[in-house]
PDB file of C-alpha atoms in Angstrom:
ATOM      1  CA  UNK A   1      -0.248  -0.371  -0.183  1.00  0.00           C
ATOM      2  CA  UNK A   2       0.553   3.644  -0.752  1.00  0.00           C
ATOM      3  CA  UNK A   3       3.588   5.767   2.308  1.00  0.00           C
ATOM      4  CA  UNK A   4       3.792   9.177   1.780  1.00  0.00           C
ATOM      5  CA  UNK A   5       7.493  10.412   1.512  1.00  0.00           C
ATOM      6  CA  UNK A   6       8.737  12.834   2.535  1.00  0.00           C
ATOM      7  CA  UNK A   7      12.555  13.838   0.344  1.00  0.00           C
ATOM      8  CA  UNK A   8      13.560  17.361   2.133  1.00  0.00           C
ATOM      9  CA  UNK A   9      17.207  16.333  -0.172  1.00  0.00           C
ATOM     10  CA  UNK A  10      19.751  17.083   1.785  1.00  0.00           C
ATOM     11  CA  UNK A  11      18.357  20.085   3.359  1.00  0.00           C
ATOM     12  CA  UNK A  12      18.926  20.245   7.465  1.00  0.00           C
ATOM     13  CA  UNK A  13      15.994  20.493  10.240  1.00  0.00           C
ATOM     14  CA  UNK A  14      13.713  23.254  10.708  1.00  0.00           C
ATOM     15  CA  UNK A  15      13.680  23.748  13.867  1.00  0.00           C
ATOM     16  CA  UNK A  16      10.637  26.614  14.704  1.00  0.00           C
ATOM     17  CA  UNK A  17      10.260  27.451  18.370  1.00  0.00           C
ATOM     18  CA  UNK A  18       7.509  26.646  19.628  1.00  0.00           C
ATOM     19  CA  UNK A  19       5.088  30.330  19.531  1.00  0.00           C
ATOM     20  CA  UNK A  20       3.315  31.528  22.942  1.00  0.00           C
ATOM     21  CA  UNK A  21      -0.575  30.521  23.342  1.00  0.00           C
ATOM     22  CA  UNK A  22      -2.323  32.232  25.702  1.00  0.00           C
ATOM     23  CA  UNK A  23      -3.226  30.330  29.491  1.00  0.00           C
ATOM     24  CA  UNK A  24      -6.727  28.796  27.792  1.00  0.00           C
ATOM     25  CA  UNK A  25      -5.778  28.068  24.217  1.00  0.00           C
ATOM     26  CA  UNK A  26      -2.776  25.900  25.837  1.00  0.00           C
ATOM     27  CA  UNK A  27      -4.728  23.929  27.958  1.00  0.00           C
ATOM     28  CA  UNK A  28      -7.462  23.519  24.339  1.00  0.00           C
ATOM     29  CA  UNK A  29      -3.791  22.661  22.881  1.00  0.00           C
ATOM     30  CA  UNK A  30      -2.951  19.573  25.262  1.00  0.00           C
ATOM     31  CA  UNK A  31      -6.593  18.307  25.863  1.00  0.00           C
ATOM     32  CA  UNK A  32      -6.404  17.962  21.619  1.00  0.00           C
ATOM     33  CA  UNK A  33      -2.960  16.406  21.642  1.00  0.00           C
ATOM     34  CA  UNK A  34      -4.089  14.056  24.412  1.00  0.00           C
ATOM     35  CA  UNK A  35      -6.625  12.961  21.987  1.00  0.00           C
ATOM     36  CA  UNK A  36      -5.013  12.799  18.995  1.00  0.00           C
ATOM     37  CA  UNK A  37      -2.131   9.857  20.878  1.00  0.00           C
ATOM     38  CA  UNK A  38      -5.512   7.693  22.198  1.00  0.00           C
ATOM     39  CA  UNK A  39      -6.357   7.452  18.992  1.00  0.00           C
ATOM     40  CA  UNK A  40      -3.209   6.164  17.728  1.00  0.00           C
ATOM     41  CA  UNK A  41      -2.368   9.330  14.745  1.00  0.00           C
ATOM     42  CA  UNK A  42       0.204  11.061  16.801  1.00  0.00           C
ATOM     43  CA  UNK A  43       3.952   9.519  18.887  1.00  0.00           C
ATOM     44  CA  UNK A  44       6.103  11.621  20.571  1.00  0.00           C
ATOM     45  CA  UNK A  45      10.352  12.224  18.997  1.00  0.00           C
ATOM     46  CA  UNK A  46      12.867  12.548  19.420  1.00  0.00           C
ATOM     47  CA  UNK A  47      14.627  14.084  15.960  1.00  0.00           C
ATOM     48  CA  UNK A  48      15.708  17.177  14.773  1.00  0.00           C
ATOM     49  CA  UNK A  49      12.073  18.275  13.130  1.00  0.00           C
ATOM     50  CA  UNK A  50       9.295  20.833  14.606  1.00  0.00           C
ATOM     51  CA  UNK A  51       7.720  23.281  13.920  1.00  0.00           C
ATOM     52  CA  UNK A  52       4.268  24.934  14.830  1.00  0.00           C
ATOM     53  CA  UNK A  53       0.694  24.697  15.576  1.00  0.00           C
ATOM     54  CA  UNK A  54      -1.952  26.741  15.281  1.00  0.00           C
ATOM     55  CA  UNK A  55      -5.812  26.608  16.980  1.00  0.00           C
ATOM     56  CA  UNK A  56      -8.655  26.729  14.305  1.00  0.00           C
ATOM     57  CA  UNK A  57     -11.778  27.397  15.160  1.00  0.00           C
ATOM     58  CA  UNK A  58     -14.667  25.674  13.186  1.00  0.00           C
ATOM     59  CA  UNK A  59     -17.818  27.266  12.256  1.00  0.00           C
ATOM     60  CA  UNK A  60     -19.148  25.199  15.271  1.00  0.00           C
ATOM     61  CA  UNK A  61     -17.053  25.818  17.811  1.00  0.00           C
ATOM     62  CA  UNK A  62     -15.244  23.224  17.686  1.00  0.00           C
ATOM     63  CA  UNK A  63     -11.161  23.458  17.722  1.00  0.00           C
ATOM     64  CA  UNK A  64      -9.426  22.163  14.616  1.00  0.00           C
ATOM     65  CA  UNK A  65      -5.498  21.137  15.466  1.00  0.00           C
ATOM     66  CA  UNK A  66      -3.796  22.235  12.988  1.00  0.00           C
ATOM     67  CA  UNK A  67       0.716  22.159  12.109  1.00  0.00           C
ATOM     68  CA  UNK A  68       2.218  24.808   9.727  1.00  0.00           C
ATOM     69  CA  UNK A  69       4.170  23.452   8.165  1.00  0.00           C
ATOM     70  CA  UNK A  70       4.775  26.133   5.660  1.00  0.00           C
ATOM     71  CA  UNK A  71       8.443  26.847   6.362  1.00  0.00           C
ATOM     72  CA  UNK A  72       8.967  23.268   5.624  1.00  0.00           C
ATOM     73  CA  UNK A  73       6.896  22.506   2.306  1.00  0.00           C
ATOM     74  CA  UNK A  74       9.126  25.597   1.201  1.00  0.00           C
ATOM     75  CA  UNK A  75      12.257  22.720   0.781  1.00  0.00           C
ATOM     76  CA  UNK A  76      10.140  19.542   0.523  1.00  0.00           C
ATOM     77  CA  UNK A  77      10.950  18.334  -3.917  1.00  0.00           C
ATOM     78  CA  UNK A  78       7.416  18.544  -4.695  1.00  0.00           C
ATOM     79  CA  UNK A  79       5.890  15.454  -6.167  1.00  0.00           C
ATOM     80  CA  UNK A  80       5.127  16.010  -9.861  1.00  0.00           C
ATOM     81  CA  UNK A  81       1.413  13.313  -9.364  1.00  0.00           C
ATOM     82  CA  UNK A  82      -1.637  15.752 -11.099  1.00  0.00           C
ATOM     83  CA  UNK A  83      -4.559  15.926  -9.325  1.00  0.00           C
ATOM     84  CA  UNK A  84      -7.888  15.677 -11.983  1.00  0.00           C
ATOM     85  CA  UNK A  85      -9.169  18.113 -13.224  1.00  0.00           C
ATOM     86  CA  UNK A  86     -12.884  18.626 -12.103  1.00  0.00           C
ATOM     87  CA  UNK A  87     -14.208  20.427 -15.312  1.00  0.00           C
ATOM     88  CA  UNK A  88     -12.668  16.656 -16.369  1.00  0.00           C
ATOM     89  CA  UNK A  89     -14.173  15.508 -13.902  1.00  0.00           C
ATOM     90  CA  UNK A  90     -17.713  16.719 -13.983  1.00  0.00           C
ATOM     91  CA  UNK A  91     -17.898  16.048 -17.421  1.00  0.00           C
ATOM     92  CA  UNK A  92     -17.113  12.367 -17.134  1.00  0.00           C
ATOM     93  CA  UNK A  93     -20.575  12.377 -15.278  1.00  0.00           C
ATOM     94  CA  UNK A  94     -23.328  12.947 -17.497  1.00  0.00           C
ATOM     95  CA  UNK A  95     -25.058   9.549 -18.790  1.00  0.00           C
ATOM     96  CA  UNK A  96     -25.801   8.680 -14.942  1.00  0.00           C
ATOM     97  CA  UNK A  97     -28.803   8.353 -13.174  1.00  0.00           C
ATOM     98  CA  UNK A  98     -27.799   6.801 -10.083  1.00  0.00           C
ATOM     99  CA  UNK A  99     -25.227   8.661  -7.430  1.00  0.00           C
ATOM    100  CA  UNK A 100     -23.898   7.460  -4.350  1.00  0.00           C
ATOM    101  CA  UNK A 101     -21.184  10.121  -3.427  1.00  0.00           C
ATOM    102  CA  UNK A 102     -18.051   7.903  -0.821  1.00  0.00           C
ATOM    103  CA  UNK A 103     -16.230  10.074   2.181  1.00  0.00           C
ATOM    104  CA  UNK A 104     -13.536   8.889   3.585  1.00  0.00           C
ATOM    105  CA  UNK A 105     -12.753   8.973   6.973  1.00  0.00           C
ATOM    106  CA  UNK A 106     -10.019  11.036   7.927  1.00  0.00           C
ATOM    107  CA  UNK A 107      -9.074   9.776   4.594  1.00  0.00           C
ATOM    108  CA  UNK A 108      -4.541  11.330   4.927  1.00  0.00           C
ATOM    109  CA  UNK A 109      -4.787  10.230   8.559  1.00  0.00           C
ATOM    110  CA  UNK A 110      -5.083   6.349   7.022  1.00  0.00           C
ATOM    111  CA  UNK A 111      -2.060   6.851   4.201  1.00  0.00           C
ATOM    112  CA  UNK A 112       1.146   5.547   6.677  1.00  0.00           C
ATOM    113  CA  UNK A 113       4.449   7.188   6.636  1.00  0.00           C
ATOM    114  CA  UNK A 114       7.671   5.647   5.533  1.00  0.00           C
ATOM    115  CA  UNK A 115       9.195   5.529   8.792  1.00  0.00           C
ATOM    116  CA  UNK A 116      12.794   7.167   8.870  1.00  0.00           C
ATOM    117  CA  UNK A 117       9.959  10.964   7.656  1.00  0.00           C
ATOM    118  CA  UNK A 118       7.928  10.367  11.172  1.00  0.00           C
ATOM    119  CA  UNK A 119       9.827  13.013  12.859  1.00  0.00           C
ATOM    120  CA  UNK A 120       9.985  15.475   9.864  1.00  0.00           C
ATOM    121  CA  UNK A 121       6.419  15.965  10.646  1.00  0.00           C
ATOM    122  CA  UNK A 122       7.534  17.090  13.828  1.00  0.00           C
ATOM    123  CA  UNK A 123       5.754  19.979  15.622  1.00  0.00           C
ATOM    124  CA  UNK A 124       6.073  21.002  19.175  1.00  0.00           C
ATOM    125  CA  UNK A 125       2.999  22.768  21.893  1.00  0.00           C
ATOM    126  CA  UNK A 126       5.360  24.161  24.334  1.00  0.00           C
ATOM    127  CA  UNK A 127       5.400  20.258  26.380  1.00  0.00           C
ATOM    128  CA  UNK A 128       6.539  17.888  24.645  1.00  0.00           C
ATOM    129  CA  UNK A 129       8.095  17.270  20.704  1.00  0.00           C
ATOM    130  CA  UNK A 130       5.755  15.056  19.164  1.00  0.00           C
ATOM    131  CA  UNK A 131       5.325  13.063  15.360  1.00  0.00           C
ATOM    132  CA  UNK A 132       3.289  12.059  13.715  1.00  0.00           C
ATOM    133  CA  UNK A 133       2.575   7.560  12.417  1.00  0.00           C
ATOM    134  CA  UNK A 134       0.401   9.040   9.744  1.00  0.00           C
ATOM    135  CA  UNK A 135       0.597  11.499   6.595  1.00  0.00           C
ATOM    136  CA  UNK A 136      -0.502  14.913   8.690  1.00  0.00           C
ATOM    137  CA  UNK A 137      -3.468  17.268   7.157  1.00  0.00           C
ATOM    138  CA  UNK A 138      -0.970  21.005   5.366  1.00  0.00           C
ATOM    139  CA  UNK A 139       2.040  18.911   3.795  1.00  0.00           C
ATOM    140  CA  UNK A 140       2.525  19.900   0.862  1.00  0.00           C
ATOM    141  CA  UNK A 141       2.557  16.350  -1.127  1.00  0.00           C
ATOM    142  CA  UNK A 142       0.110  15.016   0.578  1.00  0.00           C
ATOM    143  CA  UNK A 143      -2.841  15.405  -1.675  1.00  0.00           C
ATOM    144  CA  UNK A 144      -0.493  13.776  -4.956  1.00  0.00           C
ATOM    145  CA  UNK A 145       0.101  11.001  -2.363  1.00  0.00           C
ATOM    146  CA  UNK A 146      -3.237  10.455  -1.976  1.00  0.00           C
ATOM    147  CA  UNK A 147      -4.787  10.748  -4.655  1.00  0.00           C
ATOM    148  CA  UNK A 148      -2.538   8.051  -6.255  1.00  0.00           C
ATOM    149  CA  UNK A 149      -3.336   5.648  -3.080  1.00  0.00           C
ATOM    150  CA  UNK A 150      -7.217   5.972  -4.813  1.00  0.00           C
ATOM    151  CA  UNK A 151      -6.208   5.961  -8.782  1.00  0.00           C
ATOM    152  CA  UNK A 152      -4.503   2.850  -7.163  1.00  0.00           C
ATOM    153  CA  UNK A 153      -6.813   1.255  -5.452  1.00  0.00           C
ATOM    154  CA  UNK A 154      -9.496   1.564  -7.810  1.00  0.00           C
ATOM    155  CA  UNK A 155      -7.420   1.449 -11.442  1.00  0.00           C
ATOM    156  CA  UNK A 156      -9.753  -0.470 -13.495  1.00  0.00           C
ATOM    157  CA  UNK A 157     -13.344   0.879 -12.671  1.00  0.00           C
ATOM    158  CA  UNK A 158     -14.286   2.646 -15.365  1.00  0.00           C
ATOM    159  CA  UNK A 159     -15.286   6.183 -15.155  1.00  0.00           C
ATOM    160  CA  UNK A 160     -18.837   5.074 -15.486  1.00  0.00           C
ATOM    161  CA  UNK A 161     -18.590   2.876 -11.991  1.00  0.00           C
ATOM    162  CA  UNK A 162     -17.007   5.633  -9.768  1.00  0.00           C
ATOM    163  CA  UNK A 163     -14.644   8.620 -10.386  1.00  0.00           C
ATOM    164  CA  UNK A 164     -12.511   9.798  -7.222  1.00  0.00           C
ATOM    165  CA  UNK A 165     -11.360  12.560  -6.168  1.00  0.00           C
ATOM    166  CA  UNK A 166      -8.676  13.183  -2.877  1.00  0.00           C
ATOM    167  CA  UNK A 167     -10.844  11.479  -0.858  1.00  0.00           C
ATOM    168  CA  UNK A 168     -14.382  11.907  -2.470  1.00  0.00           C
ATOM    169  CA  UNK A 169     -15.341   8.867  -4.418  1.00  0.00           C
ATOM    170  CA  UNK A 170     -18.629   9.039  -6.367  1.00  0.00           C
ATOM    171  CA  UNK A 171     -20.526   5.636  -7.692  1.00  0.00           C
ATOM    172  CA  UNK A 172     -22.010   5.583 -10.413  1.00  0.00           C
ATOM    173  CA  UNK A 173     -24.826   3.694 -12.758  1.00  0.00           C
ATOM    174  CA  UNK A 174     -27.482   4.515 -15.416  1.00  0.00           C
ATOM    175  CA  UNK A 175     -30.000   1.019 -13.638  1.00  0.00           C
ATOM    176  CA  UNK A 176     -30.317   0.955  -9.967  1.00  0.00           C
ATOM    177  CA  UNK A 177     -29.076  -3.169 -10.979  1.00  0.00           C
ATOM    178  CA  UNK A 178     -25.522  -1.775 -12.071  1.00  0.00           C
ATOM    179  CA  UNK A 179     -25.634   0.211 -10.164  1.00  0.00           C
ATOM    180  CA  UNK A 180     -25.805  -1.443  -7.410  1.00  0.00           C
ATOM    181  CA  UNK A 181     -22.705  -3.688  -8.444  1.00  0.00           C
ATOM    182  CA  UNK A 182     -20.918  -0.380  -9.185  1.00  0.00           C
ATOM    183  CA  UNK A 183     -21.084   0.387  -5.045  1.00  0.00           C
ATOM    184  CA  UNK A 184     -20.461  -3.989  -4.560  1.00  0.00           C
ATOM    185  CA  UNK A 185     -17.368  -3.331  -6.968  1.00  0.00           C
ATOM    186  CA  UNK A 186     -16.021  -0.350  -4.573  1.00  0.00           C
ATOM    187  CA  UNK A 187     -16.663  -1.245  -2.646  1.00  0.00           C
ATOM    188  CA  UNK A 188     -14.748  -4.677  -2.205  1.00  0.00           C
ATOM    189  CA  UNK A 189     -11.108  -2.091  -3.610  1.00  0.00           C
ATOM    190  CA  UNK A 190     -11.904  -0.405   0.094  1.00  0.00           C
ATOM    191  CA  UNK A 191     -12.450  -3.627   1.621  1.00  0.00           C
ATOM    192  CA  UNK A 192      -9.352  -4.600   0.306  1.00  0.00           C
ATOM    193  CA  UNK A 193      -7.574  -1.288   0.222  1.00  0.00           C
ATOM    194  CA  UNK A 194      -9.105  -1.581   4.433  1.00  0.00           C
ATOM    195  CA  UNK A 195     -10.244   2.027   3.071  1.00  0.00           C
ATOM    196  CA  UNK A 196     -12.694   3.815   6.311  1.00  0.00           C
ATOM    197  CA  UNK A 197     -15.939   5.072   5.130  1.00  0.00           C
ATOM    198  CA  UNK A 198     -17.295   8.312   7.545  1.00  0.00           C
ATOM    199  CA  UNK A 199     -21.043   6.690   6.979  1.00  0.00           C
ATOM    200  CA  UNK A 200     -22.844  10.166   8.823  1.00  0.00           C
ATOM    201  CA  UNK A 201     -20.965  11.753   5.457  1.00  0.00           C
ATOM    202  CA  UNK A 202     -22.121   8.773   2.612  1.00  0.00           C
ATOM    203  CA  UNK A 203     -25.560   9.549   0.392  1.00  0.00           C
ATOM    204  CA  UNK A 204     -26.299   6.145  -1.326  1.00  0.00           C
ATOM    205  CA  UNK A 205     -28.526   5.288  -4.113  1.00  0.00           C
ATOM    206  CA  UNK A 206     -29.582   9.756  -5.211  1.00  0.00           C
ATOM    207  CA  UNK A 207     -31.106  10.563  -7.844  1.00  0.00           C
ATOM    208  CA  UNK A 208     -29.571  13.832  -7.084  1.00  0.00           C
ATOM    209  CA  UNK A 209     -26.523  14.317  -5.346  1.00  0.00           C
ATOM    210  CA  UNK A 210     -23.642  16.741  -3.865  1.00  0.00           C
ATOM    211  CA  UNK A 211     -20.841  16.134  -5.479  1.00  0.00           C
ATOM    212  CA  UNK A 212     -17.779  18.612  -5.530  1.00  0.00           C
ATOM    213  CA  UNK A 213     -19.444  21.676  -5.411  1.00  0.00           C
ATOM    214  CA  UNK A 214     -22.159  21.116  -7.840  1.00  0.00           C
ATOM    215  CA  UNK A 215     -25.379  19.770  -7.561  1.00  0.00           C
ATOM    216  CA  UNK A 216     -25.874  16.437  -9.843  1.00  0.00           C
ATOM    217  CA  UNK A 217     -28.919  14.876 -11.696  1.00  0.00           C
ATOM    218  CA  UNK A 218     -29.748  12.727 -14.380  1.00  0.00           C
ATOM    219  CA  UNK A 219     -30.637  16.292 -15.827  1.00  0.00           C
ATOM    220  CA  UNK A 220     -26.924  17.519 -15.740  1.00  0.00           C
ATOM    221  CA  UNK A 221     -24.585  19.719 -13.859  1.00  0.00           C
ATOM    222  CA  UNK A 222     -25.115  22.777 -11.793  1.00  0.00           C
ATOM    223  CA  UNK A 223     -23.185  24.531  -9.035  1.00  0.00           C
ATOM    224  CA  UNK A 224     -24.656  24.319  -5.762  1.00  0.00           C
ATOM    225  CA  UNK A 225     -26.501  27.979  -4.714  1.00  0.00           C
ATOM    226  CA  UNK A 226     -25.153  26.351  -1.055  1.00  0.00           C
ATOM    227  CA  UNK A 227     -21.254  27.336  -1.651  1.00  0.00           C
ATOM    228  CA  UNK A 228     -21.911  29.467  -3.276  1.00  0.00           C
ATOM    229  CA  UNK A 229     -23.825  31.651  -1.325  1.00  0.00           C
ATOM    230  CA  UNK A 230     -21.260  34.804   1.015  1.00  0.00           C
TER     231      UNK A 230
END
């Protein structure tokens, strides 16, 4: 299975010291670190690399824990693996009558990192040094790695069965029977690759579905009005 590689050439390690956080944010950061430790996402690090953390407020009021990899990305040799063109992906959906949209659970976190590169993902909160055991969000080559993985997993299934853009998979079909058969094929591939879905974000057997910021139906493709509101 695909592992994420971080190629920094011969560049010496980048070590950034932790930013000062207000007490409330510091406690929040420690809580979030404990949470992802308990989930097996990160582990303690003894390497020479360190990046800053960023706490981002989400729309629902909760906090997203992020690592600021901007300086690190500047020295990372870029992966040229292409992402699909969204317009080509949408064009390929024409002619389908049935749609199911799948969402992979914390997609990037289902991808391992090559062991020798784990220390490069390290970050500090002021309470120790931690590194990711899996591919974190924010790395410049993460989208390329993930798209490569998904296209490998689903290779051989034509656009008449399914299409993938990063962690968004859409399964199609011209008839209900064909659609059901395509769902079985995709699920078999995901099971073999041990890739897990977020059930509450998946939508099955729809005549109309939202995908990549558009509404997809047998009538064609139109912009999703919910994605264009200010």
